[in-house]
Coordinates of C-alpha atoms in Angstrom, one line a residue:
X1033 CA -14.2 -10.7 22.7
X1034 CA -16.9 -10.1 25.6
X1035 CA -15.9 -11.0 28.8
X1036 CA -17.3 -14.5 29.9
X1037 CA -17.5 -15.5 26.6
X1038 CA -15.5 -18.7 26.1
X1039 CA -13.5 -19.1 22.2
X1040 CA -10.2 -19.8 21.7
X1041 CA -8.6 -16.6 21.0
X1042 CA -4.4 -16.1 21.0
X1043 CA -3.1 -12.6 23.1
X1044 CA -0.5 -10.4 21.3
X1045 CA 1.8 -8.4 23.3
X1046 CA 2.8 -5.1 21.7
X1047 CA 6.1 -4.1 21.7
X1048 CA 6.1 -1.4 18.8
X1049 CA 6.8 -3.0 16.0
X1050 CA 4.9 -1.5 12.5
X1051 CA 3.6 -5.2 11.9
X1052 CA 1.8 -6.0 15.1
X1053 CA -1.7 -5.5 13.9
X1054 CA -0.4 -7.9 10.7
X1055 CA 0.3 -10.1 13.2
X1056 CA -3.2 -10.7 14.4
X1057 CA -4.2 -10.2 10.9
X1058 CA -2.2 -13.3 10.1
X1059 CA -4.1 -15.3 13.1
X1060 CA -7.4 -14.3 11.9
X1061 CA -6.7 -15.6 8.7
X1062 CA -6.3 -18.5 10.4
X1063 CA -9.9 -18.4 12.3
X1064 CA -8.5 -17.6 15.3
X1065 CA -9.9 -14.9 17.2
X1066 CA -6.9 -12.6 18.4
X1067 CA -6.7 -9.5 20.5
X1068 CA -3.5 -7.0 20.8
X1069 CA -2.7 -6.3 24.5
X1070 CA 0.4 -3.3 25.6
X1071 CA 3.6 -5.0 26.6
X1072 CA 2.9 -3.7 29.9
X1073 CA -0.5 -5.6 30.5
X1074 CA -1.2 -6.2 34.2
X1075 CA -0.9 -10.7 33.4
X1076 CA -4.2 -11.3 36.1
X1077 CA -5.9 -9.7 33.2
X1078 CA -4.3 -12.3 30.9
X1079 CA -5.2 -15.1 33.5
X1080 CA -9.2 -14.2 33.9
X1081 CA -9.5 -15.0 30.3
X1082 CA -6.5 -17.8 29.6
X1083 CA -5.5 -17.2 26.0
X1084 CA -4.6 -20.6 24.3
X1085 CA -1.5 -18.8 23.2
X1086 CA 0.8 -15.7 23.6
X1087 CA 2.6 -13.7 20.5
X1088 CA 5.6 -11.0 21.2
X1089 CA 5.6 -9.0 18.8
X1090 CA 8.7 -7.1 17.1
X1091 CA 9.8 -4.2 18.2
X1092 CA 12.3 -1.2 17.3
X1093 CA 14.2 -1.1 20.9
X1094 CA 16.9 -3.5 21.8
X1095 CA 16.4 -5.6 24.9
X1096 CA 19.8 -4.6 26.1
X1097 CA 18.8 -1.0 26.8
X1098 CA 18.1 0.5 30.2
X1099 CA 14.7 1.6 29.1
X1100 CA 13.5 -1.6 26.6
X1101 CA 9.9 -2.1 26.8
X1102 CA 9.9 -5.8 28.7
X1103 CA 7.0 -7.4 29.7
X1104 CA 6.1 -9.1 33.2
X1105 CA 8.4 -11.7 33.4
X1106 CA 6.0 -14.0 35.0
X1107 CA 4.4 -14.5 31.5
X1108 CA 6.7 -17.0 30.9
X1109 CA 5.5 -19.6 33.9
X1110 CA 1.8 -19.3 32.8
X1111 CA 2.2 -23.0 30.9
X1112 CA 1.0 -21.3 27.6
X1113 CA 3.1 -21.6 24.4
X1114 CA 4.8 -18.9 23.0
X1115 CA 6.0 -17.0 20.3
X1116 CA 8.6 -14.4 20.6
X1117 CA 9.1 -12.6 16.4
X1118 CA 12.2 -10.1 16.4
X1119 CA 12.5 -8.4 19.6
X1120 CA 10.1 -10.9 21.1
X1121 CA 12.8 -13.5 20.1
X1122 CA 15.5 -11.6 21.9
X1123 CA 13.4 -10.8 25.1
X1124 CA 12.8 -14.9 25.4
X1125 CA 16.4 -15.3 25.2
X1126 CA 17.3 -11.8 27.6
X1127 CA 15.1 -13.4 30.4
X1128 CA 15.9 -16.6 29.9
X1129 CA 19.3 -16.6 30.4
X1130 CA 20.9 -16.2 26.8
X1131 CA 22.9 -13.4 25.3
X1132 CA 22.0 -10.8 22.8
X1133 CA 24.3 -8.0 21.2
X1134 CA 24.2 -5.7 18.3
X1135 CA 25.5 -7.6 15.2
X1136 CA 27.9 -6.1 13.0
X1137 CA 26.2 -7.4 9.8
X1138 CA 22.5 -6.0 9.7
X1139 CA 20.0 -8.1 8.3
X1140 CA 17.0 -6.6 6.1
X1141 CA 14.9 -7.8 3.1
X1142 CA 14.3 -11.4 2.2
X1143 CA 17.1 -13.8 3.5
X1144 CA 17.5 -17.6 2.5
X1145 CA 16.9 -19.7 6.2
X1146 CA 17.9 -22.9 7.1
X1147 CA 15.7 -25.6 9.1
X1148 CA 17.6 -27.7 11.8
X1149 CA 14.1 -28.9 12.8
X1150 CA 10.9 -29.4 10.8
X1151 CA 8.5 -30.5 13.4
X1152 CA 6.4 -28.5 15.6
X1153 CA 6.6 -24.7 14.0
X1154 CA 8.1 -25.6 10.6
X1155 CA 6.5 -28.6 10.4
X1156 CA 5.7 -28.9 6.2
X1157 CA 8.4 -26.2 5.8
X1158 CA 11.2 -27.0 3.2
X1159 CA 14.5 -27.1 4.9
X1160 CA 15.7 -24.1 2.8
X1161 CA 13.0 -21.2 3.0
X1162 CA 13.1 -17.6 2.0
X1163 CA 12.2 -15.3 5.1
X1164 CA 12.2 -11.7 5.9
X1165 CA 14.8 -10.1 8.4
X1166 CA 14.8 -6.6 9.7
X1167 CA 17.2 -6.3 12.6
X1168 CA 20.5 -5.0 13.6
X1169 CA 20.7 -7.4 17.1
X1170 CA 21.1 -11.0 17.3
X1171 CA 20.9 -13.9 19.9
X1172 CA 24.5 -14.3 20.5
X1173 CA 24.2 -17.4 23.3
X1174 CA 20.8 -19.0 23.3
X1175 CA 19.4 -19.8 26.9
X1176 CA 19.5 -22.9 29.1
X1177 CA 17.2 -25.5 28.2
X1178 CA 17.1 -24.3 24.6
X1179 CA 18.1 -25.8 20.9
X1180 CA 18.7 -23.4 17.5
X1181 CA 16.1 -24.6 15.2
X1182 CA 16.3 -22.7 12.4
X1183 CA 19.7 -20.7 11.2
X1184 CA 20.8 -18.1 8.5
X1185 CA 24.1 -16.9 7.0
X1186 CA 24.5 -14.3 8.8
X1187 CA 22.6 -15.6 12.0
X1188 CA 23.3 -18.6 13.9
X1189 CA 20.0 -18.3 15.7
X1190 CA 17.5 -17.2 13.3
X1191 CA 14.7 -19.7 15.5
X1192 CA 15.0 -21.4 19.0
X1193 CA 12.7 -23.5 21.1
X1194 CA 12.2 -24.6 24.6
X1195 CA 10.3 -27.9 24.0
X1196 CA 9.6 -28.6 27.4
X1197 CA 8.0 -25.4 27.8
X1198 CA 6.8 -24.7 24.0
X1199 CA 8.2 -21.4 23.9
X1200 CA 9.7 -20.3 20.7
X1201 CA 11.7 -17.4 19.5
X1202 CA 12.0 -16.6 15.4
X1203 CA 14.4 -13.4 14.7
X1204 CA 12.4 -13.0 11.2
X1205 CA 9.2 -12.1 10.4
X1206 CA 6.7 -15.1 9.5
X1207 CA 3.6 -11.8 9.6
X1208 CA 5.1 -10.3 6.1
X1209 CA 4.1 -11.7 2.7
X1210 CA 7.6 -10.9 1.6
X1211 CA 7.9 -14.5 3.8
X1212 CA 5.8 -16.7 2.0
X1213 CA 5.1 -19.2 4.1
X1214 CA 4.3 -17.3 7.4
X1215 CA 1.0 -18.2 7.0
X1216 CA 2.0 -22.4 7.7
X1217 CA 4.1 -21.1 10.7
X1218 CA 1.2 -19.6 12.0
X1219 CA -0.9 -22.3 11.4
X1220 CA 1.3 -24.6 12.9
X1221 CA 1.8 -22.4 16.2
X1222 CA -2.0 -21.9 16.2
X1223 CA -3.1 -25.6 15.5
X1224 CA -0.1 -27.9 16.5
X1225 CA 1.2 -26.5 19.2
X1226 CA -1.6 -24.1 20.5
X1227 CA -4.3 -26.7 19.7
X1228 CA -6.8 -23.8 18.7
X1229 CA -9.7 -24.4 16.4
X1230 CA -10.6 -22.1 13.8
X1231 CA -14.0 -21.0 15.2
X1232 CA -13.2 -17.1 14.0
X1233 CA -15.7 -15.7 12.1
X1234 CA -17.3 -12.7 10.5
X1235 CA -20.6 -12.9 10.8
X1236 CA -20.4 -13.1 14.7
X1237 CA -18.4 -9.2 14.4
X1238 CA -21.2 -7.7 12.3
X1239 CA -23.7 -8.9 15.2
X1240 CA -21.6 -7.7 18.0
X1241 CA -20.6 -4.6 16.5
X1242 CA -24.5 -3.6 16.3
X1243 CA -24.7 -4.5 19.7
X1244 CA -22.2 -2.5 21.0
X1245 CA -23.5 0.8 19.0
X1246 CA -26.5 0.3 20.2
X1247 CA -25.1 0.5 23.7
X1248 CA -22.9 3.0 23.2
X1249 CA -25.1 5.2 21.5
X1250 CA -28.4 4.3 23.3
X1251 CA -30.9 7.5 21.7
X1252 CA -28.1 9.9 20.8
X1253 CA -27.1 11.3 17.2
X1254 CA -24.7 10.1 15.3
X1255 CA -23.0 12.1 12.2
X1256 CA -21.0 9.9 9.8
X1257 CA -18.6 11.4 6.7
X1258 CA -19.3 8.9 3.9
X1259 CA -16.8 9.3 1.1
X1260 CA -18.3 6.4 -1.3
X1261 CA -15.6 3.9 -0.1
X1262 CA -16.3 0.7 1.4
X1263 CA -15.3 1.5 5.1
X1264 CA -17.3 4.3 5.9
X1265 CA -19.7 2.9 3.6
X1266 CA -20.0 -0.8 6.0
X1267 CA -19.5 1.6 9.6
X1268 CA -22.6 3.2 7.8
X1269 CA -24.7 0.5 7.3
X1270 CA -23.4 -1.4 10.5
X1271 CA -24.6 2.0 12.6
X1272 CA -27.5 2.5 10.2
X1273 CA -28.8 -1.7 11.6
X1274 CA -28.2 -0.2 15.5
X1275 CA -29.8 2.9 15.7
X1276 CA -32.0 3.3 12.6
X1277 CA -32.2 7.0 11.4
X1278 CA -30.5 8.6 14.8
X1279 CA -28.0 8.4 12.0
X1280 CA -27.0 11.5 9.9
X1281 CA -24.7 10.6 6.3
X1282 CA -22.7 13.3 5.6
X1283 CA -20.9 13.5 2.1
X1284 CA -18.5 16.6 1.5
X1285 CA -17.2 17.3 -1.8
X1286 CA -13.3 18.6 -0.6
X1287 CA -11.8 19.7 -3.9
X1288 CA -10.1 16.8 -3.7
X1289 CA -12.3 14.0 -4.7
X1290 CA -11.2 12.3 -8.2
X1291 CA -12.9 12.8 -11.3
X1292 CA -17.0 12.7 -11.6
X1293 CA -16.6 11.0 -7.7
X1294 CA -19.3 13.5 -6.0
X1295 CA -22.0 12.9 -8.5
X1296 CA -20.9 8.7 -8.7
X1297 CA -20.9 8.5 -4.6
X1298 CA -24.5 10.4 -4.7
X1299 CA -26.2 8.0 -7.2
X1300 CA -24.8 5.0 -5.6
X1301 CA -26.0 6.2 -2.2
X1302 CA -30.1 7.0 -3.2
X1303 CA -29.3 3.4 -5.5
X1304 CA -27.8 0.9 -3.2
X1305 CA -28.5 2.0 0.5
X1306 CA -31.5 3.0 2.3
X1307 CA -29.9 6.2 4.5
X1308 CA -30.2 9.9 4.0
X1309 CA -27.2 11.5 2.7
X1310 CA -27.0 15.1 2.6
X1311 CA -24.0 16.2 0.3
X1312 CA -22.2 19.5 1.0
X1313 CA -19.8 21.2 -1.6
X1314 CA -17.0 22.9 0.8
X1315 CA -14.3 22.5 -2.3
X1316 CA -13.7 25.9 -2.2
X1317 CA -13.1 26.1 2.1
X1318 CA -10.6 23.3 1.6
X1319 CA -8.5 24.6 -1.0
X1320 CA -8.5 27.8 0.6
X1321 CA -6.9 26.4 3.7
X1322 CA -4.2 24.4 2.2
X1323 CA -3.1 27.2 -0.5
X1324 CA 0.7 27.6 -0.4
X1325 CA 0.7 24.2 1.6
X1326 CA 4.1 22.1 1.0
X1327 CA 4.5 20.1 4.4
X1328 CA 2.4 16.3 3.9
X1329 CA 1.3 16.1 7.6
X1330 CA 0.5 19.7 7.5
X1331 CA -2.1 19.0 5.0
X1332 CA -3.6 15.9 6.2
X1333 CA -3.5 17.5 9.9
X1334 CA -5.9 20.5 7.2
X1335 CA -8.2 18.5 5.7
X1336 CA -8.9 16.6 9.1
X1337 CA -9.3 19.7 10.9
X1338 CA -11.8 20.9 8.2
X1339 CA -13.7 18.0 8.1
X1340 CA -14.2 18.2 12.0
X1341 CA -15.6 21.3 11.4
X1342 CA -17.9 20.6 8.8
X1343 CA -19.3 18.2 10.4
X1344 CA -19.6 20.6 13.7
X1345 CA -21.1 23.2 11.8
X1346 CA -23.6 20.7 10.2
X1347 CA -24.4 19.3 13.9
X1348 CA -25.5 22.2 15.4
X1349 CA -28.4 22.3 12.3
X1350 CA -29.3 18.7 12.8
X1351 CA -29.5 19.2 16.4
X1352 CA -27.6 17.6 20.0
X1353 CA -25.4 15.5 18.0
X1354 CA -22.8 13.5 20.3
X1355 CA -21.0 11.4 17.9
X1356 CA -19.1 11.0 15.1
X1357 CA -18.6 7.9 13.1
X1358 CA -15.4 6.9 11.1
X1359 CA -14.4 4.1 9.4
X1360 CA -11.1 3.7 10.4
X1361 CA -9.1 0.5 10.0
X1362 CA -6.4 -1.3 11.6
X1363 CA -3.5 0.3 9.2
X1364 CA -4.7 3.5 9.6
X1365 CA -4.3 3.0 13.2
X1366 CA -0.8 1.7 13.6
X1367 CA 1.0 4.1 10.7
X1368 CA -0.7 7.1 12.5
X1369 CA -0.1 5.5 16.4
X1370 CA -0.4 2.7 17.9
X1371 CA -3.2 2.6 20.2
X1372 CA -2.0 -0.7 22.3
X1373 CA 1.7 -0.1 22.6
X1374 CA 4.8 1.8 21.5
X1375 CA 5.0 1.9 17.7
X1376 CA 6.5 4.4 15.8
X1377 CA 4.5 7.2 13.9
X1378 CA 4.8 6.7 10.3
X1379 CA 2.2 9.0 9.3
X1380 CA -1.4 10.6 10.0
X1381 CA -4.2 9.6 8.5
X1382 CA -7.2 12.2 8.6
X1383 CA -9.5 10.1 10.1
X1384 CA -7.0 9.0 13.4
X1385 CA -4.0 11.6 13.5
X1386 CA -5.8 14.0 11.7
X1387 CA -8.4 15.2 13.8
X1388 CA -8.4 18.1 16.2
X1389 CA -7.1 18.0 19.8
X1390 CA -10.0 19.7 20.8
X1391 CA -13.0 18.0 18.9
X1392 CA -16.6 18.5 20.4
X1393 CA -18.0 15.1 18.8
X1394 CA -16.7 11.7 20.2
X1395 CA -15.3 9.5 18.3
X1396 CA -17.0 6.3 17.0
X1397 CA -15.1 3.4 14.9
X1398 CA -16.4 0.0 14.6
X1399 CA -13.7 -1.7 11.7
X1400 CA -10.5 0.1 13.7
X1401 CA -9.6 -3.9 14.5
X1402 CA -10.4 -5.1 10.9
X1403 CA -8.5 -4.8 7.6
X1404 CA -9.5 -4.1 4.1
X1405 CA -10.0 -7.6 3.3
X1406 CA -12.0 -8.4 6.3
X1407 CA -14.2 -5.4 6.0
X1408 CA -14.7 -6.1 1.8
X1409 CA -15.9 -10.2 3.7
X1410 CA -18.5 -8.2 6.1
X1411 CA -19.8 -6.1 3.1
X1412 CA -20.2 -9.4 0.9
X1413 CA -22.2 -10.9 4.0
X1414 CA -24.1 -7.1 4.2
X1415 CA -25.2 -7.9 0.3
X1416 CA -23.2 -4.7 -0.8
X1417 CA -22.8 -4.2 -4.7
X1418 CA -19.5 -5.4 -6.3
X1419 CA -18.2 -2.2 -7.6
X1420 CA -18.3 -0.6 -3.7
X1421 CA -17.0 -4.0 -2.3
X1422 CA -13.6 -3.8 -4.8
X1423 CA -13.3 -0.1 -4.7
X1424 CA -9.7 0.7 -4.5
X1425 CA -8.7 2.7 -1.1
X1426 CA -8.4 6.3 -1.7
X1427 CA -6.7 8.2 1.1
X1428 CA -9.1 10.2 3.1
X1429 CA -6.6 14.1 2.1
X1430 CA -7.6 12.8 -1.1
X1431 CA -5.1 14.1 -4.2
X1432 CA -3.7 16.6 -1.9
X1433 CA -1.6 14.0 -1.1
X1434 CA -0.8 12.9 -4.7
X1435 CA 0.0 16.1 -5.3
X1436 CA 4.0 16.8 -4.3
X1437 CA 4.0 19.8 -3.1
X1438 CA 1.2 23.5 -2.5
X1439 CA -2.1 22.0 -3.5
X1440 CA -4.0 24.4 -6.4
X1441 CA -6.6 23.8 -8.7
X1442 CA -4.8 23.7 -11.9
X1443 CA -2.5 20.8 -10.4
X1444 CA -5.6 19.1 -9.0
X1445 CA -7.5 18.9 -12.3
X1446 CA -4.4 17.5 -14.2
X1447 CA -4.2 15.1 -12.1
X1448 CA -7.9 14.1 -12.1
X1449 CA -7.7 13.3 -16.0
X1450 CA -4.7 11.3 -15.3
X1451 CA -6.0 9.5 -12.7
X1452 CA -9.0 8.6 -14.7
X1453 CA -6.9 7.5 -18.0
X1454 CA -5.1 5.1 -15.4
X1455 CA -8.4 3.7 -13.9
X1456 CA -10.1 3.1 -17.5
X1457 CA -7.0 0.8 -18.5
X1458 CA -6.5 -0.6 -15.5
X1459 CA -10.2 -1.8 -15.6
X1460 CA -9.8 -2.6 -19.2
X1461 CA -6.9 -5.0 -18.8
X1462 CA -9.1 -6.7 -16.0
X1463 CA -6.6 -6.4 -13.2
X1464 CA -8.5 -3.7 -11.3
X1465 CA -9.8 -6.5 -8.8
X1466 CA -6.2 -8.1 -8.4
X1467 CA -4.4 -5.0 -7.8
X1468 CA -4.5 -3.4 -4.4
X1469 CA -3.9 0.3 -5.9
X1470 CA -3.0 2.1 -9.0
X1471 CA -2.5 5.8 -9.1
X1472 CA -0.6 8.6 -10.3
X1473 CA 1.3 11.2 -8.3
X1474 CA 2.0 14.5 -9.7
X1475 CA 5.8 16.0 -9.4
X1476 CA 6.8 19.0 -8.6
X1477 CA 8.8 19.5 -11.5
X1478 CA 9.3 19.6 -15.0
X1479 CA 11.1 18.0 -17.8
X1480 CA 11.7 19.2 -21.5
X1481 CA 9.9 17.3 -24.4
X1482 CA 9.0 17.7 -27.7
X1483 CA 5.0 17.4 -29.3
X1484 CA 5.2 17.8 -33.2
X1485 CA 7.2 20.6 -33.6
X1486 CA 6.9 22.3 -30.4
X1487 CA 9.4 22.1 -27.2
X1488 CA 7.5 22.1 -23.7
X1489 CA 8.4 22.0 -20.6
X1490 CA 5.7 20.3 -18.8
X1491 CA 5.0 17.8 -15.5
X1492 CA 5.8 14.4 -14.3
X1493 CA 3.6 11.9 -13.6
X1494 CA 4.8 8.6 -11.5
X1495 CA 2.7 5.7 -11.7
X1496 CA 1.6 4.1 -9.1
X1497 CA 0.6 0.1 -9.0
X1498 CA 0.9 -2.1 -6.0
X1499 CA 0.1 -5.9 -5.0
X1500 CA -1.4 -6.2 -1.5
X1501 CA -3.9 -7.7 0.7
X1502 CA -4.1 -5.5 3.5
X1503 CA -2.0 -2.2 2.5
X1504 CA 0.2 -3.1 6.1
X1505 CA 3.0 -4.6 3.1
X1506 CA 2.7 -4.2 -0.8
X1507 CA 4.8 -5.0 -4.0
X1508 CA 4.8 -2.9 -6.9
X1509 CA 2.8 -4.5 -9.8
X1510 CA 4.6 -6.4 -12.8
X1511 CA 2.6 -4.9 -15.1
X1512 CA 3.3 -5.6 -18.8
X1513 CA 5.2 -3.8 -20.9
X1514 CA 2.2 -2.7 -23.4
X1515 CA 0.0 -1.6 -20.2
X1516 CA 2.2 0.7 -19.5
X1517 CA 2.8 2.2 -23.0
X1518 CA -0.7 2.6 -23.4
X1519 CA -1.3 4.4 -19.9
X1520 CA 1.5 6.6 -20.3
X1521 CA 0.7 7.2 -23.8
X1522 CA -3.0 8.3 -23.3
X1523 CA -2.0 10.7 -20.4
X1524 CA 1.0 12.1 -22.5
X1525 CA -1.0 12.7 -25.6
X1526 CA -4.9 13.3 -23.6
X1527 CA -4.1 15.4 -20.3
X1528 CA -2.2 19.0 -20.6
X1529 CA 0.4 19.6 -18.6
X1530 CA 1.9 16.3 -18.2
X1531 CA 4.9 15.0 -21.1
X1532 CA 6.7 12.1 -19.3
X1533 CA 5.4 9.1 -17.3
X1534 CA 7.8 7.3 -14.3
X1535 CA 6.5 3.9 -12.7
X1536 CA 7.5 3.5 -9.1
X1537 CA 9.0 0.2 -8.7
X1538 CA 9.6 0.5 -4.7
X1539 CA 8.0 -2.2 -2.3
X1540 CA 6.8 -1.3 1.2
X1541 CA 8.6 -1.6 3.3
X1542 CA 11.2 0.1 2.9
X1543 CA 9.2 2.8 1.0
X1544 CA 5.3 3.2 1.6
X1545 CA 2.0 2.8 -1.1
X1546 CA 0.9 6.4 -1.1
X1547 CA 4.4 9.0 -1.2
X1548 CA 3.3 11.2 1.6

């Protein structure tokens, strides 16, 4: 949000937890605007622009520990309601006077809750509700001036509130889907007690993202790695609106593209969208690199590298080129790093923890505070065809990554006529719009079988199909029965060097959508 500019927006203070960006997500939803502050924010910041409301997120510290993250104290007298999830929960009650400890009886996964109160927060809530825990301290003695609203088996003080002050502490987590009705306790934080109005929109991102490009840019070059999916296909067009062709699109083929993708990303280019691509084959540079290449990070941490220098190389031919756009999103950013706060490192992704240290190109990423579903909303408004708009995400290391193990070329091409057998059905059977991925993963080892009259010893493919709406948390897919015959049947009986099919029926968390 520009400075001066007056919309009610709620303030998010980071504390580490993997869900914070989900948090905002969830406000968004809402039409709220939202913005993700660090813990440590300096509060006359906070005070020049008065949020109508303040969000703690979770966190994986405990509030007892000499070094715990803890915000300025002072937050708390601003008059504005809050919402303390998790940690933010046990920091209200730590500085308000209560008591936590480290319980003896962990909570994780979906817990049944209990509703002492359902005004306010949980107003429209049924008194019993299923909710998502994930913490190993609880709030033993709630502060002064406070009342347990909401309680669990195992938790006497799964919610508390401060009326008086409207501050509110929930030790689950309303952000998750695995908590169904979040979204209404969000709604009632943002609307009942926050008394926002849901003025959050699209349309006014995609004309202050060109804006700020513009700026930003003013008459240098920009060089932008296109891969035919719909982020770095809207930072494209969003750049492409600012500074007209001081944009260069650059396409490279890695090796590790899925089948008949470099000629399909080439047609849809000179089809749909009026910039230059050039297309580079460098399959055979990346392959060479990652030969013998086990480690996961290692490889993303590759094929990041090697696309910096590509593009580099490619600069230097175009001419003074300054920048480099990407079309990175919020997950990427918080399950490589958190930008804001403390979070843990789940994993690179090439285009945030997989670049260089030293780079020579600055950095440019317009959707980094957006999430798939917002940036598929922005291409609708942008007029973009249906088949890029529900594109499935592919991960930017490509099938290196679906690929357990060293990376060669045999590997890669059984896995490309898997992958496509598992994309035709899933089209077929209509669910490719409903699902949020489905995939195969080839294993690094081998099982017997028998085909006729012949004994092999061949690969294992796992299936891959999740349920998401923002890849932050996903269910695996109930797919049925016959689906899943028919997939592992084709790809059994159509691709060498696979005899048996697996389908992964892990949810994230605890386990993640892509396995490395």
């Amino acid at each position: 949000m520009k400075k001066g500019e007056k919309r009610d927006y709620i303030a998010i203070l980071d504390f580490g937890s993997q869900y914070t960006q989900l948090i905002a997500r969830r406000v968004r939803e809402a039409k709220v605007y939202s913005e993700i502050l660090p813990y440590s924010v300096d509060l006359e910041r906070v005070q020049e622009e008065p949020p109508k409301g303040i969000i703690l997120s979770g966190g994986p510290a405990s509030v007892y520990e000499e070094q715990a993250p803890v915000c300025d104290k002072k937050v708390f007298e601003l008059g504005i309601p809050i919402l303390g999830i998790c940690y933010g929960a046990q920091l209200i009650a730590q500085f308000s006077g209560g008591k936590v400890m480290k319980t003896s009886q962990a909570e994780y996964g979906r817990i049944n809750v209990v509703l002492d109160s359902r005004e306010d927060i949980f107003y429209g809530i049924p008194v019993n509700t299923t909710c998502w825990m994930s913490h190993q301290d609880l709030i033993e003695n709630i502060p002064p001036n406070f009342e347990v609203i909401a309680q669990s088996e195992n938790t006497k003080v799964a919610a508390m509130l401060n009326r008086e002050k409207k501050i509110y502490g929930i030790q689950f987590h309303p952000e998750v889907t695995h908590t169904p009705l979040g979204k209404e306790i969000f709604k009632n934080f943002l609307y009942k007690i926050c008394q926002c109005k849901p003025s959050w929109n699209l349309q006014s991102f995609i004309q202050q993202s060109v804006e700020e490009i513009k700026e930003k840019v003013g008459k240098g070059k920009v060089v932008a790695g296109v891969s035919g999916g719909i982020d770095s296909l809207v930072a494209a067009v969003l750049t492409h609106k600012a500074i007209g062709d001081q944009l260069h699109c650059i396409f490279i083929n890695n090796g590790l593209l899925r089948k008949g993708e470099a000629e399909e990303v080439q047609k849809r280019f000179k089809d749909n969208f009026k910039i230059k691509l050039t297309y580079i084959d460098a399959s055979e540079r990346f392959l060479e690199k990652l030969k013998g290449v086990s480690d996961p990070e290692a490889k993303r941490k590759i094929v990041g590298e090697e696309f910096i220098r590509v593009f580099e190389e490619k600069a230097k031919v175009i001419g003074k080129v300054e920048y480099l756009l990407q079309g990175t999103l919020y997950p990427d950013v918080i399950e490589s790093i958190s930008l804001e706060g403390p979070s843990s490192m789940i994993k690179s992704h090439h285009n945030v923890g997989g670049l260089p240290d030293e780079m020579q190109l600055k950095v440019i990423e317009p959707l980094k505070y957006l999430f798939k579903d917002e940036v598929r909303k922005v291409a609708k408004k942008l007029k973009f065809p249906e088949e890029v708009i529900w594109r499935q995400p592919f991960p930017g290391p490509g099938l290196s990554i679906r690929i357990i193990g060293s990376v060669e070329k045999k590997e890669l091409d059984i896995l490309r006529e898997a992958d496509e057998i598992i994309k035709q059905e899933v089209k077929k059977s209509a669910l490719y719009k409903k699902v949020w991925q489905s995939f195969g993963i080839l294993l690094p080892i081998k099982t017997v079988g028998v085909m006729g009259d012949l004994r092999t010893y061949e690969f294992v493919l796992a299936l891959r199909i999740v349920n998401s709406s923002d890849g932050m948390t996903a269910d695996w897919a109930k797919i049925p029965y016959r689906m899943l015959g028919k997939i592992s049947n084709r790809v059994i009986n159509e691709v060498k060097g696979i005899n048996r099919v697996v389908y992964d029926i892990s949810s994230k968390p605890p386990a993640t959508i892509e396995w490395e």
